mmCIF file of C-alpha atoms in Angstrom:
data_model
loop_
_atom_site.group_PDB
_atom_site.id
_atom_site.type_symbol
_atom_site.label_atom_id
_atom_site.label_comp_id
_atom_site.label_asym_id
_atom_site.label_seq_id
_atom_site.Cartn_x
_atom_site.Cartn_y
_atom_site.Cartn_z
ATOM 1 C CA MET A 201 264.227 87.141 16.672
ATOM 2 C CA LYS A 202 263.251 84.342 14.276
ATOM 3 C CA ALA A 203 266.779 82.867 14.308
ATOM 4 C CA ARG A 204 266.794 82.971 18.093
ATOM 5 C CA ARG A 205 263.479 81.173 18.179
ATOM 6 C CA ILE A 206 264.714 78.415 15.909
ATOM 7 C CA VAL A 207 267.903 78.006 17.924
ATOM 8 C CA ASN A 208 265.979 77.754 21.190
ATOM 9 C CA THR A 209 263.578 75.150 19.702
ATOM 10 C CA ALA A 210 266.525 73.127 18.224
ATOM 11 C CA ALA A 211 268.460 73.171 21.602
ATOM 12 C CA LEU A 212 265.379 71.935 23.482
ATOM 13 C CA THR A 213 264.770 69.333 20.725
ATOM 14 C CA ALA A 214 268.355 68.148 20.922
ATOM 15 C CA LEU A 215 268.011 67.872 24.787
ATOM 16 C CA ALA A 216 264.713 66.036 24.502
ATOM 17 C CA LEU A 217 266.157 63.649 21.920
ATOM 18 C CA THR A 218 269.166 62.869 24.038
ATOM 19 C CA ALA A 219 266.945 62.069 27.000
ATOM 20 C CA HIS A 220 264.717 59.965 24.748
ATOM 21 C CA ILE A 221 267.691 57.959 23.372
ATOM 22 C CA VAL A 222 269.407 57.466 26.770
ATOM 23 C CA GLU A 223 266.033 56.411 28.217
ATOM 24 C CA SER A 224 265.546 53.792 25.396
ATOM 25 C CA MET A 225 268.850 52.174 26.486
ATOM 26 C CA LEU A 226 267.730 51.772 30.142
ATOM 27 C CA PRO A 227 266.018 48.609 31.196
ATOM 28 C CA PRO A 228 262.254 48.973 31.592
ATOM 29 C CA LEU A 229 260.993 50.084 34.979
ATOM 30 C CA LEU A 230 258.376 47.449 35.446
ATOM 31 C CA PRO A 231 259.656 44.000 34.209
ATOM 32 C CA PHE A 232 256.236 42.929 33.272
ATOM 33 C CA ALA A 233 255.248 46.072 31.442
ATOM 34 C CA PRO A 234 258.077 47.061 29.122
ATOM 35 C CA GLY A 235 256.223 50.120 27.825
ATOM 36 C CA VAL A 236 256.533 52.103 30.946
ATOM 37 C CA ARG A 237 259.413 54.577 30.981
ATOM 38 C CA MET A 238 260.326 57.509 33.055
ATOM 39 C CA GLY A 239 259.515 60.013 30.410
ATOM 40 C CA LEU A 240 262.646 62.122 30.845
ATOM 41 C CA ALA A 241 262.040 63.620 27.422
ATOM 42 C CA ASN A 242 258.765 65.054 28.634
ATOM 43 C CA VAL A 243 260.830 67.440 30.849
ATOM 44 C CA PHE A 244 261.959 69.254 27.770
ATOM 45 C CA THR A 245 258.594 69.288 26.119
ATOM 46 C CA PHE A 246 257.159 70.858 29.205
ATOM 47 C CA LEU A 247 260.097 73.261 29.458
ATOM 48 C CA ALA A 248 259.575 74.287 25.839
ATOM 49 C CA LEU A 249 255.859 74.961 26.620
ATOM 50 C CA VAL A 250 256.799 77.097 29.679
ATOM 51 C CA LEU A 251 259.666 78.952 28.175
ATOM 52 C CA CYS A 252 258.847 79.178 24.366
ATOM 53 C CA GLY A 253 255.134 78.695 24.082
ATOM 54 C CA GLY A 254 252.774 76.148 22.663
ATOM 55 C CA ALA A 255 253.793 75.979 19.056
ATOM 56 C CA ASP A 256 257.463 75.589 19.810
ATOM 57 C CA ALA A 257 256.705 72.826 22.450
ATOM 58 C CA LEU A 258 254.607 70.979 19.885
ATOM 59 C CA ALA A 259 257.593 71.125 17.413
ATOM 60 C CA VAL A 260 259.907 69.849 20.099
ATOM 61 C CA LEU A 261 257.569 67.014 20.886
ATOM 62 C CA VAL A 262 256.982 65.842 17.281
ATOM 63 C CA ILE A 263 260.521 66.223 16.015
ATOM 64 C CA ARG A 264 261.803 64.446 19.089
ATOM 65 C CA CYS A 265 259.423 61.524 18.567
ATOM 66 C CA LEU A 266 260.249 61.194 14.797
ATOM 67 C CA LEU A 267 264.013 61.490 15.180
ATOM 68 C CA GLY A 268 263.993 59.390 18.375
ATOM 69 C CA SER A 269 262.242 56.505 16.598
ATOM 70 C CA ILE A 270 264.767 56.733 13.725
ATOM 71 C CA PHE A 271 267.849 57.047 15.969
ATOM 72 C CA THR A 272 266.847 54.229 18.304
ATOM 73 C CA GLY A 273 265.909 52.135 15.217
ATOM 74 C CA ASN A 274 262.529 51.406 16.614
ATOM 75 C CA VAL A 275 260.089 52.799 14.203
ATOM 76 C CA SER A 276 257.121 50.773 15.611
ATOM 77 C CA ALA A 277 257.603 52.797 18.893
ATOM 78 C CA LEU A 278 256.641 55.864 16.972
ATOM 79 C CA LEU A 279 252.995 54.906 17.023
ATOM 80 C CA TYR A 280 253.118 54.659 20.851
ATOM 81 C CA SER A 281 255.269 57.728 21.547
ATOM 82 C CA LEU A 282 253.594 60.045 19.157
ATOM 83 C CA SER A 283 249.934 59.209 19.997
ATOM 84 C CA ALA A 284 250.602 59.264 23.764
ATOM 85 C CA GLY A 285 252.869 62.294 23.395
ATOM 86 C CA LEU A 286 250.279 64.326 21.437
ATOM 87 C CA LEU A 287 247.357 63.633 23.780
ATOM 88 C CA SER A 288 249.383 64.219 26.918
ATOM 89 C CA TYR A 289 250.651 67.450 25.275
ATOM 90 C CA ALA A 290 247.052 68.564 24.653
ATOM 91 C CA VAL A 291 246.320 68.023 28.379
ATOM 92 C CA MET A 292 249.541 69.750 29.407
ATOM 93 C CA PHE A 293 248.846 72.779 27.096
ATOM 94 C CA ALA A 294 245.150 73.051 28.360
ATOM 95 C CA LEU A 295 246.081 72.840 32.028
ATOM 96 C CA TYR A 296 248.957 75.208 31.731
ATOM 97 C CA THR A 297 246.856 77.700 29.783
ATOM 98 C CA PHE A 298 243.770 77.594 31.871
ATOM 99 C CA CYS A 299 244.607 76.145 35.249
ATOM 100 C CA TYR A 300 248.062 77.485 36.031
ATOM 101 C CA ARG A 301 246.804 79.538 39.014
ATOM 102 C CA ARG A 302 245.427 76.517 40.797
ATOM 103 C CA LEU A 303 247.575 73.686 39.761
ATOM 104 C CA SER A 304 251.305 73.727 40.201
ATOM 105 C CA LEU A 305 253.724 72.579 37.562
ATOM 106 C CA MET A 306 253.923 69.298 39.549
ATOM 107 C CA GLY A 307 250.170 68.775 39.356
ATOM 108 C CA ILE A 308 250.179 69.505 35.514
ATOM 109 C CA SER A 309 253.062 67.119 35.039
ATOM 110 C CA LEU A 310 251.248 64.354 37.088
ATOM 111 C CA ALA A 311 248.140 64.729 34.935
ATOM 112 C CA CYS A 312 250.225 64.636 31.862
ATOM 113 C CA ALA A 313 252.246 61.587 32.795
ATOM 114 C CA ALA A 314 249.014 59.781 33.714
ATOM 115 C CA VAL A 315 247.399 60.491 30.343
ATOM 116 C CA HIS A 316 250.704 59.665 28.576
ATOM 117 C CA ASN A 317 250.902 56.197 30.095
ATOM 118 C CA THR A 318 247.234 55.369 29.855
ATOM 119 C CA VAL A 319 247.180 56.241 26.173
ATOM 120 C CA GLN A 320 250.231 54.109 25.657
ATOM 121 C CA VAL A 321 248.533 51.128 27.225
ATOM 122 C CA CYS A 322 245.362 51.711 25.265
ATOM 123 C CA VAL A 323 247.332 51.815 21.956
ATOM 124 C CA ALA A 324 249.073 48.666 22.953
ATOM 125 C CA CYS A 325 245.762 47.173 23.618
ATOM 126 C CA LEU A 326 244.487 48.105 20.030
ATOM 127 C CA VAL A 327 247.707 47.150 18.368
ATOM 128 C CA LEU A 328 248.003 43.719 20.127
ATOM 129 C CA MET A 329 244.183 43.303 19.958
ATOM 130 C CA SER A 330 244.432 42.033 23.433
ATOM 131 C CA PRO A 331 242.343 43.625 26.188
ATOM 132 C CA ALA A 332 244.515 41.825 28.763
ATOM 133 C CA VAL A 333 246.976 44.733 28.363
ATOM 134 C CA LEU A 334 244.510 46.959 30.135
ATOM 135 C CA TYR A 335 245.298 45.364 33.356
ATOM 136 C CA TYR A 336 248.594 47.153 33.442
ATOM 137 C CA ILE A 337 246.829 50.557 33.724
ATOM 138 C CA PRO A 338 246.814 50.733 37.572
ATOM 139 C CA TYR A 339 250.522 49.920 37.781
ATOM 140 C CA VAL A 340 251.395 52.110 34.982
ATOM 141 C CA LEU A 341 249.525 55.048 36.465
ATOM 142 C CA LEU A 342 251.229 54.586 39.813
ATOM 143 C CA VAL A 343 254.808 54.327 38.400
ATOM 144 C CA GLY A 344 254.021 57.005 35.914
ATOM 145 C CA SER A 345 252.971 59.397 38.759
ATOM 146 C CA VAL A 346 256.427 59.049 40.313
ATOM 147 C CA ALA A 347 257.958 59.931 36.958
ATOM 148 C CA GLY A 348 255.535 62.855 36.815
ATOM 149 C CA VAL A 349 256.690 64.242 40.098
ATOM 150 C CA PHE A 350 260.290 64.206 38.979
ATOM 151 C CA THR A 351 259.399 65.957 35.682
ATOM 152 C CA GLY A 352 257.259 68.560 37.477
ATOM 153 C CA ALA A 353 260.020 69.188 40.021
ATOM 154 C CA ALA A 354 262.649 69.549 37.238
ATOM 155 C CA VAL A 355 260.627 72.163 35.387
ATOM 156 C CA TYR A 356 259.719 73.914 38.575
ATOM 157 C CA PHE A 357 263.298 74.389 39.621
ATOM 158 C CA VAL A 358 264.235 75.644 36.219
ATOM 159 C CA VAL A 359 261.462 78.151 36.241
ATOM 160 C CA ARG A 360 262.233 79.183 39.904
ATOM 161 C CA TYR A 361 266.034 79.462 39.709
ATOM 162 C CA GLY A 362 266.765 79.880 36.050
ATOM 163 C CA ALA A 363 263.792 81.357 34.144
ATOM 164 C CA ARG A 364 264.874 84.919 34.417
ATOM 165 C CA GLN A 365 268.255 84.195 32.985
ATOM 166 C CA VAL A 366 266.830 81.959 30.256
ATOM 167 C CA LEU A 367 264.219 84.588 29.276
ATOM 168 C CA ALA A 368 266.900 87.312 29.274
ATOM 169 C CA ALA A 369 269.004 85.282 26.963
ATOM 170 C CA MET A 370 266.041 84.673 24.717
ATOM 171 C CA LYS A 371 265.151 88.276 24.303
ATOM 172 C CA MET B 254 249.006 87.320 31.355
ATOM 173 C CA ASP B 255 252.025 87.055 29.028
ATOM 174 C CA ARG B 256 254.559 84.311 29.102
ATOM 175 C CA ARG B 257 257.057 86.220 31.348
ATOM 176 C CA GLY B 258 254.429 87.218 33.791
ATOM 177 C CA LYS B 259 253.177 83.671 34.133
ATOM 178 C CA LEU B 260 256.797 82.478 34.747
ATOM 179 C CA GLU B 261 257.290 85.051 37.447
ATOM 180 C CA TYR B 262 253.937 84.085 39.002
ATOM 181 C CA ILE B 263 254.858 80.363 38.968
ATOM 182 C CA ALA B 264 258.334 81.101 40.272
ATOM 183 C CA GLY B 265 256.736 82.823 43.269
ATOM 184 C CA LYS B 266 254.543 79.909 44.041
ATOM 185 C CA LYS B 267 255.348 76.745 45.942
ATOM 186 C CA ILE B 268 256.392 73.571 44.120
ATOM 187 C CA PHE B 269 253.124 71.865 45.113
ATOM 188 C CA SER B 270 249.588 73.369 45.351
ATOM 189 C CA VAL B 271 246.558 72.256 47.179
ATOM 190 C CA TRP B 272 244.741 71.534 43.966
ATOM 191 C CA ASP B 273 247.411 68.995 42.905
ATOM 192 C CA VAL B 274 245.739 66.680 45.511
ATOM 193 C CA ALA B 275 242.813 66.616 43.169
ATOM 194 C CA VAL B 276 244.919 65.321 40.356
ATOM 195 C CA VAL B 277 246.504 62.791 42.655
ATOM 196 C CA LEU B 278 243.149 61.595 43.909
ATOM 197 C CA LEU B 279 241.794 61.383 40.332
ATOM 198 C CA ILE B 280 244.723 59.208 39.256
ATOM 199 C CA LEU B 281 244.362 56.973 42.264
ATOM 200 C CA ALA B 282 240.556 56.710 41.556
ATOM 201 C CA VAL B 283 241.239 55.703 38.020
ATOM 202 C CA ALA B 284 243.866 53.239 39.002
ATOM 203 C CA ALA B 285 241.711 51.597 41.627
ATOM 204 C CA GLY B 286 238.664 51.657 39.306
ATOM 205 C CA VAL B 287 240.523 49.756 36.558
ATOM 206 C CA PHE B 288 242.028 47.492 39.073
ATOM 207 C CA PHE B 289 238.797 46.264 40.487
ATOM 208 C CA VAL B 290 236.559 46.565 37.371
ATOM 209 C CA ALA B 291 238.924 44.566 35.121
ATOM 210 C CA PRO B 292 237.753 40.996 34.822
ATOM 211 C CA LYS B 293 240.109 38.576 36.348
ATOM 212 C CA LYS B 294 240.466 36.017 33.575
ATOM 213 C CA ALA B 295 243.137 37.708 31.683
ATOM 214 C CA GLY B 296 245.297 34.830 30.617
ATOM 215 C CA GLY B 297 244.127 31.975 28.324
ATOM 216 C CA ALA B 298 246.144 28.946 29.567
ATOM 217 C CA ALA B 299 248.924 27.908 31.671
ATOM 218 C CA GLU B 300 251.867 26.113 30.092
ATOM 219 C CA VAL B 301 253.798 23.836 32.394
ATOM 220 C CA TYR B 302 257.346 23.244 31.494
ATOM 221 C CA SER B 303 259.480 20.641 33.383
ATOM 222 C CA ASP B 304 263.210 20.745 32.614
ATOM 223 C CA GLY B 305 262.488 22.920 29.685
ATOM 224 C CA ARG B 306 259.989 20.607 28.031
ATOM 225 C CA LEU B 307 256.313 21.484 27.705
ATOM 226 C CA VAL B 308 254.444 18.810 29.668
ATOM 227 C CA ALA B 309 250.961 20.353 29.956
ATOM 228 C CA ARG B 310 248.892 23.171 28.711
ATOM 229 C CA LEU B 311 245.991 23.885 31.127
ATOM 230 C CA PRO B 312 243.142 26.272 30.130
ATOM 231 C CA LEU B 313 242.649 28.657 32.998
ATOM 232 C CA ASN B 314 238.836 28.386 32.870
ATOM 233 C CA ILE B 315 238.736 24.762 33.883
ATOM 234 C CA ASN B 316 239.442 23.946 37.479
ATOM 235 C CA THR B 317 242.037 21.184 37.649
ATOM 236 C CA GLU B 318 244.959 19.853 39.518
ATOM 237 C CA LEU B 319 248.274 18.505 38.170
ATOM 238 C CA THR B 320 251.249 17.137 39.962
ATOM 239 C CA VAL B 321 254.551 17.311 38.015
ATOM 240 C CA ALA B 322 257.281 14.999 39.276
ATOM 241 C CA ARG B 323 260.927 15.144 38.365
ATOM 242 C CA GLY B 324 263.143 12.576 40.038
ATOM 243 C CA GLU B 325 262.636 12.873 43.740
ATOM 244 C CA GLY B 326 260.976 16.201 43.444
ATOM 245 C CA TYR B 327 257.319 17.198 42.678
ATOM 246 C CA ASN B 328 255.242 20.285 42.451
ATOM 247 C CA ALA B 329 251.396 20.118 42.839
ATOM 248 C CA ILE B 330 249.688 22.688 40.700
ATOM 249 C CA ARG B 331 246.138 23.710 40.958
ATOM 250 C CA ILE B 332 243.936 25.901 38.746
ATOM 251 C CA ALA B 333 240.944 27.411 40.492
ATOM 252 C CA ASP B 334 238.870 30.624 39.794
ATOM 253 C CA GLY B 335 240.837 31.271 36.623
ATOM 254 C CA ARG B 336 244.138 31.427 38.504
ATOM 255 C CA VAL B 337 247.030 29.010 38.667
ATOM 256 C CA TYR B 338 249.250 28.371 41.590
ATOM 257 C CA VAL B 339 251.512 25.865 43.296
ATOM 258 C CA TYR B 340 249.773 24.544 46.493
ATOM 259 C CA HIS B 341 252.369 21.850 47.448
ATOM 260 C CA ALA B 342 256.015 21.207 46.630
ATOM 261 C CA SER B 343 258.753 18.939 47.703
ATOM 262 C CA CYS B 344 261.505 21.506 47.646
ATOM 263 C CA GLY B 345 262.616 23.199 50.845
ATOM 264 C CA ASP B 346 262.305 26.795 50.066
ATOM 265 C CA ARG B 347 258.679 26.883 48.901
ATOM 266 C CA ASN B 348 259.473 29.826 46.516
ATOM 267 C CA CYS B 349 257.083 28.451 43.985
ATOM 268 C CA ILE B 350 254.203 28.595 46.463
ATOM 269 C CA ALA B 351 255.243 32.139 47.497
ATOM 270 C CA PHE B 352 254.703 33.264 43.823
ATOM 271 C CA GLY B 353 251.035 33.191 44.613
ATOM 272 C CA ARG B 354 248.130 32.984 42.215
ATOM 273 C CA LYS B 355 248.795 34.109 38.636
ATOM 274 C CA TYR B 356 246.338 34.818 35.897
ATOM 275 C CA ARG B 357 247.770 37.473 33.580
ATOM 276 C CA ALA B 358 249.266 36.519 30.257
ATOM 277 C CA GLY B 359 253.033 36.745 30.553
ATOM 278 C CA GLU B 360 253.253 35.928 34.274
ATOM 279 C CA GLN B 361 255.359 33.108 35.497
ATOM 280 C CA ILE B 362 255.830 30.743 38.303
ATOM 281 C CA VAL B 363 259.288 29.250 38.637
ATOM 282 C CA CYS B 364 260.667 26.408 40.863
ATOM 283 C CA LEU B 365 264.446 26.315 40.566
ATOM 284 C CA PRO B 366 265.095 22.952 42.581
ATOM 285 C CA ASN B 367 262.560 20.984 40.449
ATOM 286 C CA ARG B 368 263.320 22.948 37.221
ATOM 287 C CA LEU B 369 259.631 23.760 36.704
ATOM 288 C CA VAL B 370 258.261 26.828 34.939
ATOM 289 C CA ILE B 371 254.593 27.727 34.581
ATOM 290 C CA LYS B 372 253.967 30.337 32.046
ATOM 291 C CA ILE B 373 250.590 32.005 31.314
ATOM 292 C CA VAL B 374 249.900 32.573 27.729
ATOM 293 C CA GLY B 375 247.177 34.710 26.163
ATOM 294 C CA LYS B 376 244.024 33.486 24.489
ATOM 295 C CA LYS B 377 245.656 33.270 21.099
ATOM 296 C CA GLY B 378 248.944 32.324 22.528
ATOM 297 C CA GLU B 379 250.296 35.825 22.455
ATOM 298 C CA GLY B 380 252.189 37.057 25.397
ATOM 299 C CA LEU B 381 253.209 40.645 25.912
ATOM 300 C CA ASP B 382 256.462 40.986 24.057
ATOM 301 C CA GLY B 383 255.756 43.732 21.674
ATOM 302 C CA VAL B 384 255.166 46.776 23.906
ATOM 303 C CA VAL B 385 257.519 49.549 23.440
ATOM 304 C CA GLY B 386 257.419 53.294 24.214
#
């Protein structure tokens, strides 16, 4: 059981890390706000939360951020990805634990993407000591919402069409 | 409810729920709030480059006008209400006018025929070139 759990977490971490690295190679979505990304890696954090539980998802998130910053050679990005990742994870965890009856996975993912992007802009604001960065928040929220829809849809379809098989394999 | 039960429950639901609208509305409200509340004077100064050379550095908080000529062509630049824009130009396409009013650090107005670039720089001269995620 324990080995199975490690394998599952490792597999999800590897997938998240791959998404993280591939995404870091893509050009920024908004030419004027290079920090905004699609957050493909969040699909796997969310999936880990849904399939494996909170502790494993947290591990997937932290390891992905640490290794991602090392593999992409951009260690300064760690500050952004980890702070935003942890806060949005907290929101994701709380909503999934307490509001799953009302909110769909899509709604949780939207909220999570919004928090993620807002925190990133706020960290950028602190790091650059320039409040001008805050003007990006509206744009970042809107573009981030589109990404949140895709993340939510991806996780929903896995749960809907694949969860039984995945859980059976994880037993 | 255990994890498996929760998954079964979610798999039986639709992809979107009515309550998601509340999340969407909240996001839109915050976006609109920041958009309207944020003060408009974000950039510190507009740097005007003609042919790649810096010809002027105009603070955005002082209303002023400047006409930059290069050969036959010219662009008339105005700063008003903390924003910079091109209000008249000799070139045919008027692309530089279509850029509109710019005020955020990092924004640009470009006129290709007259080789004019207007760049907005931050208060301490810092643009936005260090944001990564």
